[in-house]
mmCIF file of C-alpha atoms and ligand atoms in Angstrom:
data_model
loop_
_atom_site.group_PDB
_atom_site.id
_atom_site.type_symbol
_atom_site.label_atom_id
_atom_site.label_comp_id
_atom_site.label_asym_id
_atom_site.label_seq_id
_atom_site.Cartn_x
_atom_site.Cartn_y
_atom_site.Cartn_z
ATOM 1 C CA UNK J 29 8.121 86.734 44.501
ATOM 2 C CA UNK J 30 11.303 85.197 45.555
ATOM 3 C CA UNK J 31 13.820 87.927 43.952
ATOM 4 C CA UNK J 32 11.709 90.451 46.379
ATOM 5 C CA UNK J 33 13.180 89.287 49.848
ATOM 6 C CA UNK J 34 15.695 90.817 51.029
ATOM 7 C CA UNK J 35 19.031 89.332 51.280
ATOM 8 C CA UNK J 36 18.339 89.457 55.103
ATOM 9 C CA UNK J 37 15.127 87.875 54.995
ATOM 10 C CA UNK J 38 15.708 85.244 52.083
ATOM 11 C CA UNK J 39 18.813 83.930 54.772
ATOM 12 C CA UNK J 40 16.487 83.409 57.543
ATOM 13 C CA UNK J 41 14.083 81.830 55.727
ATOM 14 C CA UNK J 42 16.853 79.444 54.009
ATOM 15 C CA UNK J 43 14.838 76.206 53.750
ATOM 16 C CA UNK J 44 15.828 72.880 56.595
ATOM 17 C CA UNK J 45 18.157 74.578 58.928
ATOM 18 C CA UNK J 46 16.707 77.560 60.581
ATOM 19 C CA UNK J 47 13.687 77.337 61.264
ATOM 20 C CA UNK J 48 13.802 74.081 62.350
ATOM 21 C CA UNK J 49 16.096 74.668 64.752
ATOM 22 C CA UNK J 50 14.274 77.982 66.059
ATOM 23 C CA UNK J 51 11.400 75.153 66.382
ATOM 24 C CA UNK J 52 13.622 72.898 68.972
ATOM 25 C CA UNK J 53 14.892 75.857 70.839
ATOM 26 C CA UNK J 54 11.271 76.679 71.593
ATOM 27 C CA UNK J 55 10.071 73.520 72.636
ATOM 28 C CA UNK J 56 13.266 73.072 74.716
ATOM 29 C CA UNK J 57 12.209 75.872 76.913
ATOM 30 C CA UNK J 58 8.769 75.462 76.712
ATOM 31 C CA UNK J 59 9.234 71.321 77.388
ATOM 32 C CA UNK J 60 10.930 72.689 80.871
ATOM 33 C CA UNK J 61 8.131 74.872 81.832
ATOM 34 C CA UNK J 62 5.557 71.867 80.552
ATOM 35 C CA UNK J 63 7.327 69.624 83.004
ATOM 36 C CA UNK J 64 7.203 72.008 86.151
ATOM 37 C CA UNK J 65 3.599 73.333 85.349
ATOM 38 C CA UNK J 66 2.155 69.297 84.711
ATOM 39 C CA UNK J 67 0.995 70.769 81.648
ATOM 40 C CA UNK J 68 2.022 67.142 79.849
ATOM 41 C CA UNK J 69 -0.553 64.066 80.759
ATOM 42 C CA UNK J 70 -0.741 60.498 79.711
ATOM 43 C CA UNK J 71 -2.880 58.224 77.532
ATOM 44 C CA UNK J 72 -3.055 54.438 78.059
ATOM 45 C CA UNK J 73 -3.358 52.031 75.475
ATOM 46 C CA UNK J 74 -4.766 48.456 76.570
ATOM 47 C CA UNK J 75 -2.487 45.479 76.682
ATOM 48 C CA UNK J 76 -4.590 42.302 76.023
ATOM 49 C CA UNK J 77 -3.862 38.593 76.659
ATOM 50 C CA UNK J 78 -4.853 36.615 73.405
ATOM 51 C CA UNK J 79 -5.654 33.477 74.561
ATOM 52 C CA UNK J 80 -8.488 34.151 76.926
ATOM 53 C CA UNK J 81 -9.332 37.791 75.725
ATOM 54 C CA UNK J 82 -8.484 39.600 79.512
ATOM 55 C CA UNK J 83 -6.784 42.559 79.469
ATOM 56 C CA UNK J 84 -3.680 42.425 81.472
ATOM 57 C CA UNK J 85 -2.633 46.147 81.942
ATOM 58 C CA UNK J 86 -1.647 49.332 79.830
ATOM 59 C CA UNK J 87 1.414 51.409 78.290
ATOM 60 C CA UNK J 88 1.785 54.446 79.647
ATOM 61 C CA UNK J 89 2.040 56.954 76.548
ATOM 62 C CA UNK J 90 3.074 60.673 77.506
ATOM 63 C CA UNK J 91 1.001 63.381 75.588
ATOM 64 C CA UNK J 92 2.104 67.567 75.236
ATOM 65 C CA UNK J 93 -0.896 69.838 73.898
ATOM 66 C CA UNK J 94 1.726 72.534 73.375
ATOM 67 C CA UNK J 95 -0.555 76.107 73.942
ATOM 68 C CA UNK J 96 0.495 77.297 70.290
ATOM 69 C CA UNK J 97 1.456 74.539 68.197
ATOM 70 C CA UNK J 98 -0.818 71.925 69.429
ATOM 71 C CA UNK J 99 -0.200 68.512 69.884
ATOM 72 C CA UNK J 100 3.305 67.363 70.051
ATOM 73 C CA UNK J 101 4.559 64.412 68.906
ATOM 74 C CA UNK J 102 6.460 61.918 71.961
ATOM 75 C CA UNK J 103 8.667 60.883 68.404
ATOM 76 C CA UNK J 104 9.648 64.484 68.632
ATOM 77 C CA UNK J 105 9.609 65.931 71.775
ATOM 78 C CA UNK J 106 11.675 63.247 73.877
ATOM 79 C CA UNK J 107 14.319 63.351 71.799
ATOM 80 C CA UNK J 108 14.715 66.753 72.808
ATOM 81 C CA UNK J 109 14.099 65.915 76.540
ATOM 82 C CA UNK J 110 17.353 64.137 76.132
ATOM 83 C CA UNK J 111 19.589 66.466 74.586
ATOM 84 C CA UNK J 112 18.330 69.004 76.610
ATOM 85 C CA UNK J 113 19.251 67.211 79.898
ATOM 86 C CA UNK J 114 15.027 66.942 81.133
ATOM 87 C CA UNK J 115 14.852 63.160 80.746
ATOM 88 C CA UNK J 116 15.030 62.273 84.783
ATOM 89 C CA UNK J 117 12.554 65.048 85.280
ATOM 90 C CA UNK J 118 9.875 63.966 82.621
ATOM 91 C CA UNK J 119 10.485 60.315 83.849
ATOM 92 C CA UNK J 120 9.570 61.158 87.155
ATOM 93 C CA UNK J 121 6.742 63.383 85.971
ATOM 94 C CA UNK J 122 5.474 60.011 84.283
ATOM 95 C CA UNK J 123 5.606 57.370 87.000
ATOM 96 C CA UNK J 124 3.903 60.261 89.770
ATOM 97 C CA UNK J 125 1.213 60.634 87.131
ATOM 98 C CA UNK J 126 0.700 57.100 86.283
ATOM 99 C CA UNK J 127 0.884 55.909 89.936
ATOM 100 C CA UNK J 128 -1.859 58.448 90.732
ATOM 101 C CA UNK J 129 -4.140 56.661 87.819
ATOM 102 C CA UNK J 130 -3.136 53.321 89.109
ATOM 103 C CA UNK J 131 -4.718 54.286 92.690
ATOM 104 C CA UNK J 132 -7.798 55.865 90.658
ATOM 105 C CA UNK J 133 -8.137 52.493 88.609
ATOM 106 C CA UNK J 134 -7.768 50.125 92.218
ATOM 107 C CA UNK J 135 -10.611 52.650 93.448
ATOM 108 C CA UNK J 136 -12.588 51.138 90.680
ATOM 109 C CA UNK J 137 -11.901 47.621 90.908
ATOM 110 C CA UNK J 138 -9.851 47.440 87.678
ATOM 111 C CA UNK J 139 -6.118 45.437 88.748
ATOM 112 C CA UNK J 140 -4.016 46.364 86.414
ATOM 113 C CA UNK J 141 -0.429 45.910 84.901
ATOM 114 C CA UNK J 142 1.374 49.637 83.826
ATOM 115 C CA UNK J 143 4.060 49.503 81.541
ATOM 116 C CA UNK J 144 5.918 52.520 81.685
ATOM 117 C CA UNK J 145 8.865 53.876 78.534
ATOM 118 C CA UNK J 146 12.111 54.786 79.502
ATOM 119 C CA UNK J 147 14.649 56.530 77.434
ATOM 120 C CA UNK J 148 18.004 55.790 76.655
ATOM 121 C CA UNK J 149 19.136 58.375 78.970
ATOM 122 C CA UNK J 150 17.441 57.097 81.901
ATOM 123 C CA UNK J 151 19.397 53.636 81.965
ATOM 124 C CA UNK J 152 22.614 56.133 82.705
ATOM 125 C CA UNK J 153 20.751 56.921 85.915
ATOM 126 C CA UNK J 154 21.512 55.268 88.476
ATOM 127 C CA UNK J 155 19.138 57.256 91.136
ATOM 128 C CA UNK J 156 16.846 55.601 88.556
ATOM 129 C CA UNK J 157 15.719 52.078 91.073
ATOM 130 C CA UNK J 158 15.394 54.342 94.030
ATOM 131 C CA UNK J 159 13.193 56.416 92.016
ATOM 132 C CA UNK J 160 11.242 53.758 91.336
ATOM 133 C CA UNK J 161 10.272 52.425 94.540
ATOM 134 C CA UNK J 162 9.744 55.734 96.123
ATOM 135 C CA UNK J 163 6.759 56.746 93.582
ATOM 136 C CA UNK J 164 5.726 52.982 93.726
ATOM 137 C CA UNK J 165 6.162 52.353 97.307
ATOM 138 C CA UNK J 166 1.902 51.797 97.259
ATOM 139 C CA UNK J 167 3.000 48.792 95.427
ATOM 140 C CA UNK J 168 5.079 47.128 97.738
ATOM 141 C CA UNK J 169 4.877 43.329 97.231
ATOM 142 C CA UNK J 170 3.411 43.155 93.906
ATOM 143 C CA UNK J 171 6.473 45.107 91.901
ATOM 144 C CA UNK J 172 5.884 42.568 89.045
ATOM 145 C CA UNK J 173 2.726 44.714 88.530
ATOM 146 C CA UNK J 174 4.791 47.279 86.863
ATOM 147 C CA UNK J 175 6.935 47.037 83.685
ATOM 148 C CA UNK J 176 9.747 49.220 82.482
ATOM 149 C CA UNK J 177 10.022 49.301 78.790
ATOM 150 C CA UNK J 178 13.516 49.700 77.092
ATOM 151 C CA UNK J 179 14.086 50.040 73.289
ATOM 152 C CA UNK J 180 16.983 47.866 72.065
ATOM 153 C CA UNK J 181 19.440 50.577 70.916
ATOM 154 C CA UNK J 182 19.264 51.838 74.531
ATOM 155 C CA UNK J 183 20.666 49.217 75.691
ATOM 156 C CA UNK J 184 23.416 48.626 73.440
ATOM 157 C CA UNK J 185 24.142 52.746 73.571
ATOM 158 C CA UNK J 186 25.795 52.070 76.647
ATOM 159 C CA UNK J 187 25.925 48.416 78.245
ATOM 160 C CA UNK J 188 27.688 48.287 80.734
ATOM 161 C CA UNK J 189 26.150 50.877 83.228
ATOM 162 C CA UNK J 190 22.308 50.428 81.330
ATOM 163 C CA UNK J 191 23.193 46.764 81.935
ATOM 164 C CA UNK J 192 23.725 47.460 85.955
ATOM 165 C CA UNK J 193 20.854 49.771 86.286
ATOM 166 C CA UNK J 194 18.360 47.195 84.502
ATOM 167 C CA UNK J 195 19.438 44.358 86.987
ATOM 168 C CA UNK J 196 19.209 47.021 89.776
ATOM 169 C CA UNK J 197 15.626 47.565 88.486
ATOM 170 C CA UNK J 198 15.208 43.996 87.980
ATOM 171 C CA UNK J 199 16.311 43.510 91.898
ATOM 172 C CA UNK J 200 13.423 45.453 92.941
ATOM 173 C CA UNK J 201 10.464 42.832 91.503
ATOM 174 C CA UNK J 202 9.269 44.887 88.773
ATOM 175 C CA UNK J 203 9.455 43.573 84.740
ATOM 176 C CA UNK J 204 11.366 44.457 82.086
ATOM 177 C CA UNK J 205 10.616 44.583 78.295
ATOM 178 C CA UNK J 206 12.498 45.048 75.085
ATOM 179 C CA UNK J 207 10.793 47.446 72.853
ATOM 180 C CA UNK J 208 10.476 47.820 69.062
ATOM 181 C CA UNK J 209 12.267 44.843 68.743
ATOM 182 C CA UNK J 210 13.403 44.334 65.440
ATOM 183 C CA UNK J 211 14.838 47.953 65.079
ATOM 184 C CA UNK J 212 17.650 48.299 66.717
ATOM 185 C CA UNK J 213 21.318 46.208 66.114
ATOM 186 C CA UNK J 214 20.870 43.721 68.859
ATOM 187 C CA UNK J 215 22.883 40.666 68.712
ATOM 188 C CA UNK J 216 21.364 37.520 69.786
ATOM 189 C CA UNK J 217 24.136 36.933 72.439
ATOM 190 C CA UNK J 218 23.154 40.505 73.824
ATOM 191 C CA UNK J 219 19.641 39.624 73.933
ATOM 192 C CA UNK J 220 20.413 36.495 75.969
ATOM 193 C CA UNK J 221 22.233 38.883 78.496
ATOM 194 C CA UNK J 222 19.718 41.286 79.548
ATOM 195 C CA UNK J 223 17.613 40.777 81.879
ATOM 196 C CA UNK J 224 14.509 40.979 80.683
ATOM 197 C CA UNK J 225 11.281 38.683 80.468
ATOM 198 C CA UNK J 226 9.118 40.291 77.618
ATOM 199 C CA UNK J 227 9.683 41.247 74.575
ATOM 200 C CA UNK J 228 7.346 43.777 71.905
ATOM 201 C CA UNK J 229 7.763 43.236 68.207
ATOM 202 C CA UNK J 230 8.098 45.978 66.715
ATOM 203 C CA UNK J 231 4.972 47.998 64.728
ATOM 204 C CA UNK J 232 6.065 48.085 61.735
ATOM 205 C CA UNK J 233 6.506 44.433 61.060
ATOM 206 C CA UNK J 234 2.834 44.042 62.138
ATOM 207 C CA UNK J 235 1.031 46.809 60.668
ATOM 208 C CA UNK J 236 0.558 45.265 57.647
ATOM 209 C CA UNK J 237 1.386 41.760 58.314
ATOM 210 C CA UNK J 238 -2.317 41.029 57.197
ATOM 211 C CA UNK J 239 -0.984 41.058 53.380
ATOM 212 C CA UNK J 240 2.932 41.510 53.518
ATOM 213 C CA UNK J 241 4.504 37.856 53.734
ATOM 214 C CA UNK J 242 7.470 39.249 53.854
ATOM 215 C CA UNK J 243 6.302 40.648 57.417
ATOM 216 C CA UNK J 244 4.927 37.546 58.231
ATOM 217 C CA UNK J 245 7.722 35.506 58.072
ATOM 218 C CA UNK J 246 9.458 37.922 60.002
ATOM 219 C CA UNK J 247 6.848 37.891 63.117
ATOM 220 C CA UNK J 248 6.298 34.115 63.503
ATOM 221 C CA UNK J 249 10.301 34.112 63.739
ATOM 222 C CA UNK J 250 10.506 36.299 66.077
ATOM 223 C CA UNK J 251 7.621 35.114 68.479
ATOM 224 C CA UNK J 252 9.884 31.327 68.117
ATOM 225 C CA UNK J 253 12.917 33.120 68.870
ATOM 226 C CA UNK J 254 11.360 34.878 71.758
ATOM 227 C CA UNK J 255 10.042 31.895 73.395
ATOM 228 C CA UNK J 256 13.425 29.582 72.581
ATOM 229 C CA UNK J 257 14.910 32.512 74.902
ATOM 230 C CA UNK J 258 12.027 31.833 77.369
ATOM 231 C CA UNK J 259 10.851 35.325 77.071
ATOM 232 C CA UNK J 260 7.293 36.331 76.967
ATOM 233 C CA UNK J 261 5.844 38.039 73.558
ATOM 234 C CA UNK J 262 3.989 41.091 73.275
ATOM 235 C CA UNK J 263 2.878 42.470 69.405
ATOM 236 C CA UNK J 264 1.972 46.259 69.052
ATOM 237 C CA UNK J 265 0.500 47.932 66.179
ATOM 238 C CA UNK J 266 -2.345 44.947 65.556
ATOM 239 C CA UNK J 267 -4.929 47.418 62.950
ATOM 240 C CA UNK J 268 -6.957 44.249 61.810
ATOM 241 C CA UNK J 269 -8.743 41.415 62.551
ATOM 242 C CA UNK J 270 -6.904 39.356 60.197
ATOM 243 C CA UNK J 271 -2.977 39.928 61.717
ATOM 244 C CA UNK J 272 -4.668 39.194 65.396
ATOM 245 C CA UNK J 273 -5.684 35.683 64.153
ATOM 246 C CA UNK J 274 -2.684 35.378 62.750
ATOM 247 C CA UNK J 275 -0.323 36.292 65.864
ATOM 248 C CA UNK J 276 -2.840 34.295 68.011
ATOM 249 C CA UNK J 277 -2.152 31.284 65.870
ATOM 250 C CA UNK J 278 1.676 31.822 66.166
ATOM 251 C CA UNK J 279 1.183 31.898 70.110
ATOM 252 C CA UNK J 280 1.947 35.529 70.540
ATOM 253 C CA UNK J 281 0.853 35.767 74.337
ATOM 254 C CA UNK J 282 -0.189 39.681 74.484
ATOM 255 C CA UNK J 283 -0.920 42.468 72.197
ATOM 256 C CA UNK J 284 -1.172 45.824 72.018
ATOM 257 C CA UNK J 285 -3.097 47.885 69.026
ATOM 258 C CA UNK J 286 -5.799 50.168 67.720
ATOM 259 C CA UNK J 287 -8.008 47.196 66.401
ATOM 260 C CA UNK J 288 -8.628 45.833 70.143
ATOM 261 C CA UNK J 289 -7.875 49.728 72.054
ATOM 262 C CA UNK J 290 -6.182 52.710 71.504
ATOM 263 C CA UNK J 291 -4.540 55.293 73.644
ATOM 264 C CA UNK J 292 -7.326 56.798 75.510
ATOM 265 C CA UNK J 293 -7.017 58.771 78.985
ATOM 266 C CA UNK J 294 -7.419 56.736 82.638
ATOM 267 C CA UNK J 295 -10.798 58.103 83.285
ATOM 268 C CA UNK J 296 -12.301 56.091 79.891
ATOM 269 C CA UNK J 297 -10.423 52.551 80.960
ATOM 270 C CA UNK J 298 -12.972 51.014 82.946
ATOM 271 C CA UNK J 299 -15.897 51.446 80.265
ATOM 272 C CA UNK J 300 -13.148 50.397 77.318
ATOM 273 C CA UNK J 301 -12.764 47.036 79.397
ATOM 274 C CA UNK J 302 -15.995 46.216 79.907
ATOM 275 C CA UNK J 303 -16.524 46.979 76.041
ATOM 276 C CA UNK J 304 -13.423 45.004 75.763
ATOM 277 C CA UNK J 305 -14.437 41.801 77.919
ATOM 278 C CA UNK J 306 -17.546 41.692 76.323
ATOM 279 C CA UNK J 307 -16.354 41.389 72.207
ATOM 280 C CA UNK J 308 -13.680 38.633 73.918
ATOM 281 C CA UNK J 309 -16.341 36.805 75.106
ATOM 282 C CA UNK J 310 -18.292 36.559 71.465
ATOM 283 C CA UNK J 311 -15.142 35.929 69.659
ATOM 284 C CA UNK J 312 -15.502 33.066 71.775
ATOM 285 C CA UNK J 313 -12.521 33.351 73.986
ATOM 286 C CA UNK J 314 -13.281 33.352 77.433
ATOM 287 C CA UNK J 315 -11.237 31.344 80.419
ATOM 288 C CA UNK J 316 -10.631 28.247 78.425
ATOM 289 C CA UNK J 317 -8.357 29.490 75.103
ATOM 290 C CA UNK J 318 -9.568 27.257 72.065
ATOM 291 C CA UNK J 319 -7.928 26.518 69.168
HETATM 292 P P1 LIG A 23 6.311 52.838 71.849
HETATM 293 O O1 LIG A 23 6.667 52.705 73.282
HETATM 294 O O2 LIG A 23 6.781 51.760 70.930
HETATM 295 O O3 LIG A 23 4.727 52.981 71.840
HETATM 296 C C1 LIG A 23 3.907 52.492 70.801
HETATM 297 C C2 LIG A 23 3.487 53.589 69.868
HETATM 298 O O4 LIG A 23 2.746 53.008 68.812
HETATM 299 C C3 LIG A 23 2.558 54.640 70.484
HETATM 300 O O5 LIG A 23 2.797 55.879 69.822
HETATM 301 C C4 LIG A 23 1.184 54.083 70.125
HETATM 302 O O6 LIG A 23 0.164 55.082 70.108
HETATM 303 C C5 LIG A 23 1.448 53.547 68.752
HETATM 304 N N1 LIG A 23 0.528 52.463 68.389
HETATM 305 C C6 LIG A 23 0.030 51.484 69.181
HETATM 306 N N2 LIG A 23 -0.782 50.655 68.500
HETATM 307 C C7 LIG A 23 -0.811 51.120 67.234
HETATM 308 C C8 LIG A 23 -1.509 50.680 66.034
HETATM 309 O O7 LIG A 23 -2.244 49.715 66.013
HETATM 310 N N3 LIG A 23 -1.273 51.409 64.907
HETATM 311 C C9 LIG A 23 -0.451 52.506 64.894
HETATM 312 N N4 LIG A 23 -0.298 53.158 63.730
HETATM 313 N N5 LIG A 23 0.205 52.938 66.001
HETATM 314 C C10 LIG A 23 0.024 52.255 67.154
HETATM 315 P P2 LIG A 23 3.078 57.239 70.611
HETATM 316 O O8 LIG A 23 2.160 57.341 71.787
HETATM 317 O O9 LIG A 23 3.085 58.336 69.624
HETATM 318 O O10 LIG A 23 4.527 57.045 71.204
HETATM 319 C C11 LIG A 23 5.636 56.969 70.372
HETATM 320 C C12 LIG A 23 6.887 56.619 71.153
HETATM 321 O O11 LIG A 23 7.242 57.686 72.052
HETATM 322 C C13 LIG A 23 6.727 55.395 72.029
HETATM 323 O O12 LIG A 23 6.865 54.214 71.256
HETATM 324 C C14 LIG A 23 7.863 55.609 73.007
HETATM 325 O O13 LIG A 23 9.086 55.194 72.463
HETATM 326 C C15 LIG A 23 7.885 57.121 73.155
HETATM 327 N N6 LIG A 23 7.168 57.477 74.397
HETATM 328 C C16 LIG A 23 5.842 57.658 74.605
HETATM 329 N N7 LIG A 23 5.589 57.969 75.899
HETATM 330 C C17 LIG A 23 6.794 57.975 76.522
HETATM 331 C C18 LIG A 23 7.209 58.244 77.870
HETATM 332 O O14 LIG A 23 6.410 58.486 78.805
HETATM 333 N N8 LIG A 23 8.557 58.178 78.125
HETATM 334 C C19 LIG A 23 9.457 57.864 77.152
HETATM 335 N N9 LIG A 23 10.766 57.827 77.483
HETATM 336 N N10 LIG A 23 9.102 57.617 75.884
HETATM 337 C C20 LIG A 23 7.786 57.661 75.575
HETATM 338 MG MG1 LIG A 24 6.621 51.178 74.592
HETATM 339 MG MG1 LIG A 25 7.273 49.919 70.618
HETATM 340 MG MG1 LIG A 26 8.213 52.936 69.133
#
């Protein structure tokens, strides 16, 4: 089979390389036509509190059903957001979607927190605060409501402007929070710097932290790191039953995960809390916080 291609055809097909590089020039162009067209929406996954079982808010989690190729990966397309220089516009697409669902979910009684993911590129910005408060301006006076989450390597990429445009975000009330913590090469001194009040453990040291000790020992030092730097502690990527125990136990203070809610779109929110508020309640954890 092989020996038939032509020399031509056998070079295109070369395997890495080409094609997956005809694959990013595509999405490039079509990721800039996506943006101007609103053909990208968001799912929100549930932040909950774990002592007393409310849920605090959600994480704002960009989605692309790309016509041909289907659903696109945020792991793959942002990336090329950056490079391509589309990262202020897709940000802004984000917070004027997600401050149109936070007006939908006031309209129904449901307060919540939204936690919304920059990229690296975005802490070079600094239009970035003014951004901010003119899609938010509906917010005025209760800018702690929303959170802007950064992942450590962001903020080392570049710390000296990233640092000025976090405390210019900081400045404006709203909350700031360390992502995938764990992954990137933060010192400890550098942690102390930023200002930030929450930080997320990373998924992949709770996914299986149900069995993996190794992973256990890992979380519980990071939650008593967390809260020796006064920060507050968020774990994402909770699958189980078992790990939630667990990261209650530790005093992990929110958490994010499929087992309690998964990314679902703004319209199913109010029925997922209810849901929600109601399995809280039988494990026994309303108002008070035992054990
Ligand atoms: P992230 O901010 O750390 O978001 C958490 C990711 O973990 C989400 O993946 C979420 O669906 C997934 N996740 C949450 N709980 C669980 C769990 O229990 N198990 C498993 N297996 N996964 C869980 P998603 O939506 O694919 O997003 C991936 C990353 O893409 C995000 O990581 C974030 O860095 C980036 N991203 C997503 N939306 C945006 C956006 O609007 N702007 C920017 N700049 N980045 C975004
Ligand atoms: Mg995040
Ligand atoms: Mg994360
Ligand atoms: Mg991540």
């Amino acid at each position: 089979e092989r020996a038939s291609h032509s020399p031509k055809h056998i070079a295109l097909y070369t395997p890495g390389g080409d094609e997956e590089h005809l694959r990013e020039i595509q999405l490039i162009r079509d990721l800039s036509e996506a943006i101007r067209n609103r053909q990208l929406h968001l799912n929100y996954q549930p932040k909950v509190t774990m002592d007393t079982g409310s849920v605090v808010g959600v994480e704002a989690l960009v989605r692309w059903h790309h016509p041909e190729l289907g659903f696109i990966s945020p792991e793959e397309f942002i990336p090329l957001a950056e490079s391509s220089g589309q990262t202020l516009l897709l940000t802004e697409l984000v917070m004027a979607m997600a401050a149109e669902d936070l007006r939908y979910w006031q309209s129904e009684g449901l307060d919540l927190k939204l936690a919304i993911n920059l990229s690296a590129l975005d802490l070079t910005n600094p239009g970035l605060p003014e951004k901010v408060q003119y899609y938010f301006q509906h917010l005025e006076g209760e800018m702690h409501r929303l959170t802007f989450e950064v992942t450590e390597s962001a903020v080392m990429r570049d710390t000296g402007v990233a640092l000025r445009t976090l405390e210019n975000l900081r400045a404006l009330g709203v909350t700031l929070s360390v992502d995938d913590f764990g992954t990137g090469h933060s010192s400890l001194a550098q942690l102390r710097q930023l200002p930030v009040q929450e930080l997320k453990i990373d998924k992949s040291f709770v996914l299986n932290m149900d069995t993996e000790e190794q992973d256990q020992l890992i979380v519980k030092s990071t939650i008593d790191l967390a809260h020796g730097l006064q920060l507050r502690v968020c774990a994402e990527g909770i699958e189980n039953h078992a790990s939630w125990r667990m990261l209650r136990q530790w005093g992990c203070e929110q958490a994010q995960g499929f087992f309690m809610g998964r990314p679902m779109p703004a319209a199913d929110l109010p029925d997922w809390a209810i849901r929600y508020e109601q399995w809280a309640r039988e494990q026994g954890l309303s108002i008070s916080g035992d054990t």
